[in-house]
PDB file of C-alpha atoms in Angstrom:
ATOM      1  CA  GLU A   1      -9.521  38.378  -6.893  1.00  0.00           C
ATOM      2  CA  ASP A   2      -9.054  36.456  -3.308  1.00  0.00           C
ATOM      3  CA  GLN A   3     -11.175  33.765  -5.141  1.00  0.00           C
ATOM      4  CA  GLU A   4      -8.147  33.882  -7.993  1.00  0.00           C
ATOM      5  CA  PHE A   5      -5.393  33.550  -5.806  1.00  0.00           C
ATOM      6  CA  LEU A   6      -6.976  30.805  -3.748  1.00  0.00           C
ATOM      7  CA  TYR A   7      -7.635  28.759  -7.227  1.00  0.00           C
ATOM      8  CA  GLY A   8      -3.457  28.871  -8.050  1.00  0.00           C
ATOM      9  CA  ILE A   9      -2.431  27.641  -4.779  1.00  0.00           C
ATOM     10  CA  GLY A  10      -5.128  25.185  -4.896  1.00  0.00           C
ATOM     11  CA  LEU A  11      -6.968  25.419  -2.123  1.00  0.00           C
ATOM     12  CA  MET A  12     -10.731  26.342  -3.236  1.00  0.00           C
ATOM     13  CA  GLY A  13      -9.957  22.956  -5.218  1.00  0.00           C
ATOM     14  CA  GLY A  14      -8.022  20.991  -7.826  1.00  0.00           C
ATOM     15  CA  PHE A  15      -4.388  20.751  -8.108  1.00  0.00           C
ATOM     16  CA  SER A  16      -2.380  24.020  -8.156  1.00  0.00           C
ATOM     17  CA  PHE A  17       1.048  23.536 -11.023  1.00  0.00           C
ATOM     18  CA  LEU A  18       2.903  24.142  -7.937  1.00  0.00           C
ATOM     19  CA  GLN A  19       1.597  21.220  -6.550  1.00  0.00           C
ATOM     20  CA  LEU A  20       1.729  19.116  -9.572  1.00  0.00           C
ATOM     21  CA  ILE A  21       5.461  20.021  -9.423  1.00  0.00           C
ATOM     22  CA  LEU A  22       5.888  19.055  -6.385  1.00  0.00           C
ATOM     23  CA  SER A  23       4.409  15.736  -6.967  1.00  0.00           C
ATOM     24  CA  LEU A  24       6.439  14.844  -9.820  1.00  0.00           C
ATOM     25  CA  LEU A  25       9.297  15.643  -8.342  1.00  0.00           C
ATOM     26  CA  ILE A  26       8.548  14.233  -4.251  1.00  0.00           C
ATOM     27  CA  ALA A  27       6.412  10.885  -6.462  1.00  0.00           C
ATOM     28  CA  PRO A  28      10.380   9.020  -7.735  1.00  0.00           C
ATOM     29  CA  PHE A  29      11.297   8.896  -3.789  1.00  0.00           C
ATOM     30  CA  PHE A  30       8.136   7.939  -2.266  1.00  0.00           C
ATOM     31  CA  ILE A  31       8.398   5.507  -4.810  1.00  0.00           C
ATOM     32  CA  LEU A  32      11.626   3.278  -4.320  1.00  0.00           C
ATOM     33  CA  ALA A  33      11.304   4.343  -0.479  1.00  0.00           C
ATOM     34  CA  LEU A  34       8.059   1.759  -0.903  1.00  0.00           C
ATOM     35  CA  ILE A  35       9.438  -0.224  -3.163  1.00  0.00           C
ATOM     36  CA  PHE A  36      12.786  -0.390  -0.664  1.00  0.00           C
ATOM     37  CA  ILE A  37      10.048  -1.472   1.732  1.00  0.00           C
ATOM     38  CA  GLU A  38       8.225  -3.847   1.055  1.00  0.00           C
ATOM     39  CA  SER A  39      11.120  -5.815  -0.118  1.00  0.00           C
ATOM     40  CA  GLY A  40      12.645  -5.955   2.960  1.00  0.00           C
ATOM     41  CA  ILE A  41       9.736  -7.391   4.550  1.00  0.00           C
ATOM     42  CA  TYR A  42       9.170 -10.325   2.158  1.00  0.00           C
ATOM     43  CA  HIS A  43      13.177 -11.153   2.536  1.00  0.00           C
ATOM     44  CA  LEU A  44      12.779 -10.559   6.249  1.00  0.00           C
ATOM     45  CA  ILE A  45       9.970 -13.944   5.159  1.00  0.00           C
ATOM     46  CA  LEU A  46      12.065 -15.369   3.587  1.00  0.00           C
ATOM     47  CA  LEU A  47      15.077 -15.814   6.169  1.00  0.00           C
ATOM     48  CA  ILE A  48      12.694 -16.234   9.274  1.00  0.00           C
ATOM     49  CA  PHE A  49      10.681 -19.303   7.176  1.00  0.00           C
ATOM     50  CA  GLY A  50      14.972 -20.554   5.645  1.00  0.00           C
ATOM     51  CA  TRP A  51      13.013 -19.756   1.967  1.00  0.00           C
ATOM     52  CA  ALA A  52      16.470 -17.196   1.095  1.00  0.00           C
ATOM     53  CA  LYS A  53      18.709 -18.188  -1.494  1.00  0.00           C
ATOM     54  CA  ARG A  54      19.832 -15.798  -2.378  1.00  0.00           C
ATOM     55  CA  ASP A  55      20.273 -11.654  -0.775  1.00  0.00           C
ATOM     56  CA  PHE A  56      18.347  -8.791  -0.525  1.00  0.00           C
ATOM     57  CA  GLU A  57      19.192  -7.258  -3.986  1.00  0.00           C
ATOM     58  CA  ALA A  58      17.428 -10.740  -4.991  1.00  0.00           C
ATOM     59  CA  THR A  59      14.305  -9.727  -3.639  1.00  0.00           C
ATOM     60  CA  LEU A  60      14.902  -5.877  -4.228  1.00  0.00           C
ATOM     61  CA  ARG A  61      15.295  -7.388  -7.968  1.00  0.00           C
ATOM     62  CA  ALA A  62      11.946  -9.534  -7.941  1.00  0.00           C
ATOM     63  CA  VAL A  63       9.526  -6.636  -6.684  1.00  0.00           C
ATOM     64  CA  SER A  64      11.454  -3.870  -8.297  1.00  0.00           C
ATOM     65  CA  TYR A  65       9.827  -5.920 -11.710  1.00  0.00           C
ATOM     66  CA  SER A  66       7.523  -6.638 -10.821  1.00  0.00           C
ATOM     67  CA  ALA A  67       5.992  -2.367 -10.529  1.00  0.00           C
ATOM     68  CA  GLY A  68       5.875  -2.084 -13.924  1.00  0.00           C
ATOM     69  CA  PRO A  69       1.928  -3.550 -14.299  1.00  0.00           C
ATOM     70  CA  PHE A  70       0.832  -0.430 -11.721  1.00  0.00           C
ATOM     71  CA  ALA A  71       1.109   1.711 -14.982  1.00  0.00           C
ATOM     72  CA  PHE A  72      -2.318   0.714 -15.816  1.00  0.00           C
ATOM     73  CA  THR A  73      -3.308   2.595 -12.590  1.00  0.00           C
ATOM     74  CA  ILE A  74      -3.843   5.378 -15.562  1.00  0.00           C
ATOM     75  CA  PHE A  75      -6.656   3.819 -16.632  1.00  0.00           C
ATOM     76  CA  PRO A  76     -10.209   4.436 -15.067  1.00  0.00           C
ATOM     77  CA  MET A  77     -11.770   1.165 -13.063  1.00  0.00           C
ATOM     78  CA  CYS A  78     -10.112  -1.756 -13.351  1.00  0.00           C
ATOM     79  CA  GLY A  79      -6.895  -0.357 -14.044  1.00  0.00           C
ATOM     80  CA  SER A  80      -5.612  -0.224 -10.586  1.00  0.00           C
ATOM     81  CA  ILE A  81      -6.993  -4.068 -10.264  1.00  0.00           C
ATOM     82  CA  ILE A  82      -5.960  -5.442 -12.838  1.00  0.00           C
ATOM     83  CA  GLY A  83      -2.352  -3.464 -12.187  1.00  0.00           C
ATOM     84  CA  LEU A  84      -2.424  -4.828  -8.135  1.00  0.00           C
ATOM     85  CA  VAL A  85      -3.212  -8.427  -9.310  1.00  0.00           C
ATOM     86  CA  TRP A  86      -0.545  -8.884 -12.331  1.00  0.00           C
ATOM     87  CA  ALA A  87       2.390  -7.483 -10.057  1.00  0.00           C
ATOM     88  CA  ILE A  88       1.662  -9.607  -7.692  1.00  0.00           C
ATOM     89  CA  VAL A  89       1.946 -12.381  -9.612  1.00  0.00           C
ATOM     90  CA  LEU A  90       5.178 -10.562 -11.386  1.00  0.00           C
ATOM     91  CA  THR A  91       6.928 -10.667  -7.808  1.00  0.00           C
ATOM     92  CA  ILE A  92       5.594 -14.257  -6.684  1.00  0.00           C
ATOM     93  CA  ILE A  93       7.318 -15.249 -10.129  1.00  0.00           C
ATOM     94  CA  GLY A  94      10.263 -13.490  -9.160  1.00  0.00           C
ATOM     95  CA  VAL A  95      10.942 -14.454  -5.937  1.00  0.00           C
ATOM     96  CA  LYS A  96      10.545 -17.926  -7.853  1.00  0.00           C
ATOM     97  CA  HIS A  97      12.939 -17.917 -10.116  1.00  0.00           C
ATOM     98  CA  LEU A  98      15.666 -15.579  -8.251  1.00  0.00           C
ATOM     99  CA  HIS A  99      15.326 -17.387  -4.460  1.00  0.00           C
ATOM    100  CA  GLN A 100      15.072 -21.329  -6.097  1.00  0.00           C
ATOM    101  CA  THR A 101      11.803 -22.480  -3.826  1.00  0.00           C
ATOM    102  CA  SER A 102       8.918 -23.288  -4.933  1.00  0.00           C
ATOM    103  CA  GLY A 103       5.217 -21.883  -6.069  1.00  0.00           C
ATOM    104  CA  GLY A 104       3.604 -22.424  -3.147  1.00  0.00           C
ATOM    105  CA  ARG A 105       6.735 -21.253  -0.523  1.00  0.00           C
ATOM    106  CA  ALA A 106       6.544 -17.653  -3.235  1.00  0.00           C
ATOM    107  CA  SER A 107       2.872 -17.003  -2.953  1.00  0.00           C
ATOM    108  CA  VAL A 108       3.319 -17.626   1.130  1.00  0.00           C
ATOM    109  CA  VAL A 109       5.727 -14.724   0.917  1.00  0.00           C
ATOM    110  CA  ILE A 110       3.947 -12.139  -0.557  1.00  0.00           C
ATOM    111  CA  LEU A 111       0.746 -13.183   0.447  1.00  0.00           C
ATOM    112  CA  LEU A 112       1.378 -13.497   3.883  1.00  0.00           C
ATOM    113  CA  PRO A 113       1.549  -9.298   4.677  1.00  0.00           C
ATOM    114  CA  LEU A 114      -1.415  -9.408   3.041  1.00  0.00           C
ATOM    115  CA  ILE A 115      -2.802 -12.110   4.365  1.00  0.00           C
ATOM    116  CA  LEU A 116      -1.951 -10.482   8.141  1.00  0.00           C
ATOM    117  CA  CYS A 117      -2.866  -7.153   7.278  1.00  0.00           C
ATOM    118  CA  CYS A 118      -5.913  -7.179   5.479  1.00  0.00           C
ATOM    119  CA  CYS A 119      -6.953  -9.007   9.316  1.00  0.00           C
ATOM    120  CA  LEU A 120      -5.305  -6.243  10.797  1.00  0.00           C
ATOM    121  CA  ALA A 121      -8.243  -4.003   9.649  1.00  0.00           C
ATOM    122  CA  GLY A 122     -11.515  -6.345   9.446  1.00  0.00           C
ATOM    123  CA  PHE A 123      -9.640  -6.604  13.992  1.00  0.00           C
ATOM    124  CA  ALA A 124      -9.865  -2.232  13.685  1.00  0.00           C
ATOM    125  CA  ALA A 125     -13.014  -2.919  12.209  1.00  0.00           C
ATOM    126  CA  ILE A 126     -14.369  -4.961  14.584  1.00  0.00           C
ATOM    127  CA  ILE A 127     -12.767  -3.280  17.751  1.00  0.00           C
ATOM    128  CA  PHE A 128     -14.282   0.151  15.990  1.00  0.00           C
ATOM    129  CA  GLY A 129     -17.483  -0.598  16.250  1.00  0.00           C
ATOM    130  CA  ALA A 130     -18.200  -2.771  19.315  1.00  0.00           C
ATOM    131  CA  ALA A 131     -16.949   1.622  20.651  1.00  0.00           C
ATOM    132  CA  ILE A 132     -19.848   2.730  18.307  1.00  0.00           C
ATOM    133  CA  VAL A 133     -22.743   0.660  19.834  1.00  0.00           C
ATOM    134  CA  ALA A 134     -21.219   1.287  22.837  1.00  0.00           C
ATOM    135  CA  PHE A 135     -21.361   4.547  22.775  1.00  0.00           C
ATOM    136  CA  ILE A 136     -25.053   5.038  21.144  1.00  0.00           C
ATOM    137  CA  GLN A 137     -25.899   2.184  23.721  1.00  0.00           C
ATOM    138  CA  GLY A 138     -24.506   4.944  26.821  1.00  0.00           C
ATOM    139  CA  ILE A 139     -26.448   8.126  24.522  1.00  0.00           C
ATOM    140  CA  ILE A 140     -29.988   5.924  25.050  1.00  0.00           C
ATOM    141  CA  SER A 141     -29.100   4.789  28.567  1.00  0.00           C
ATOM    142  CA  ASN A 142     -28.631   8.338  29.342  1.00  0.00           C
ATOM    143  CA  GLY A 143     -32.185   9.544  27.818  1.00  0.00           C
ATOM    144  CA  GLY A 144     -30.760  10.818  24.526  1.00  0.00           C
ATOM    145  CA  TYR A 145     -28.067  12.858  26.496  1.00  0.00           C
ATOM    146  CA  TYR A 146     -24.834  12.141  26.168  1.00  0.00           C
ATOM    147  CA  TYR A 147     -23.567  14.774  28.610  1.00  0.00           C
ATOM    148  CA  ASP A 148     -24.857  14.976  31.827  1.00  0.00           C
TER     149      ASP A 148
END
């Protein structure tokens, strides 16, 4: 009887009906917020490099139209990869045409945040790995005990 209650509210694995409804209600607002943030980052890069020929609305339009391929995420395994690559390509094409810039410049605008995030994640992984190695060396030098 208690397990039925826990299953019903989603604490024993799986989604409860309430969680499903809440996620379906919250997801559109979350996606809209992410599209605005992504557009803001791209437009800021366009402004920094002086490549913005049009206003924020054009950048928002390019990012919004390119979000369509994320529908491929319903397919397991390769759907999310295909959707991501296609969305990146469509965003580059959209920025290129809407801001009347070259494909190379549009590629820099779209790929720069991705490259910076990957570099930051790699740096964080190196720092984390160094901390783990230092921790393990500290344990070994103390004779296998962490606490004295």
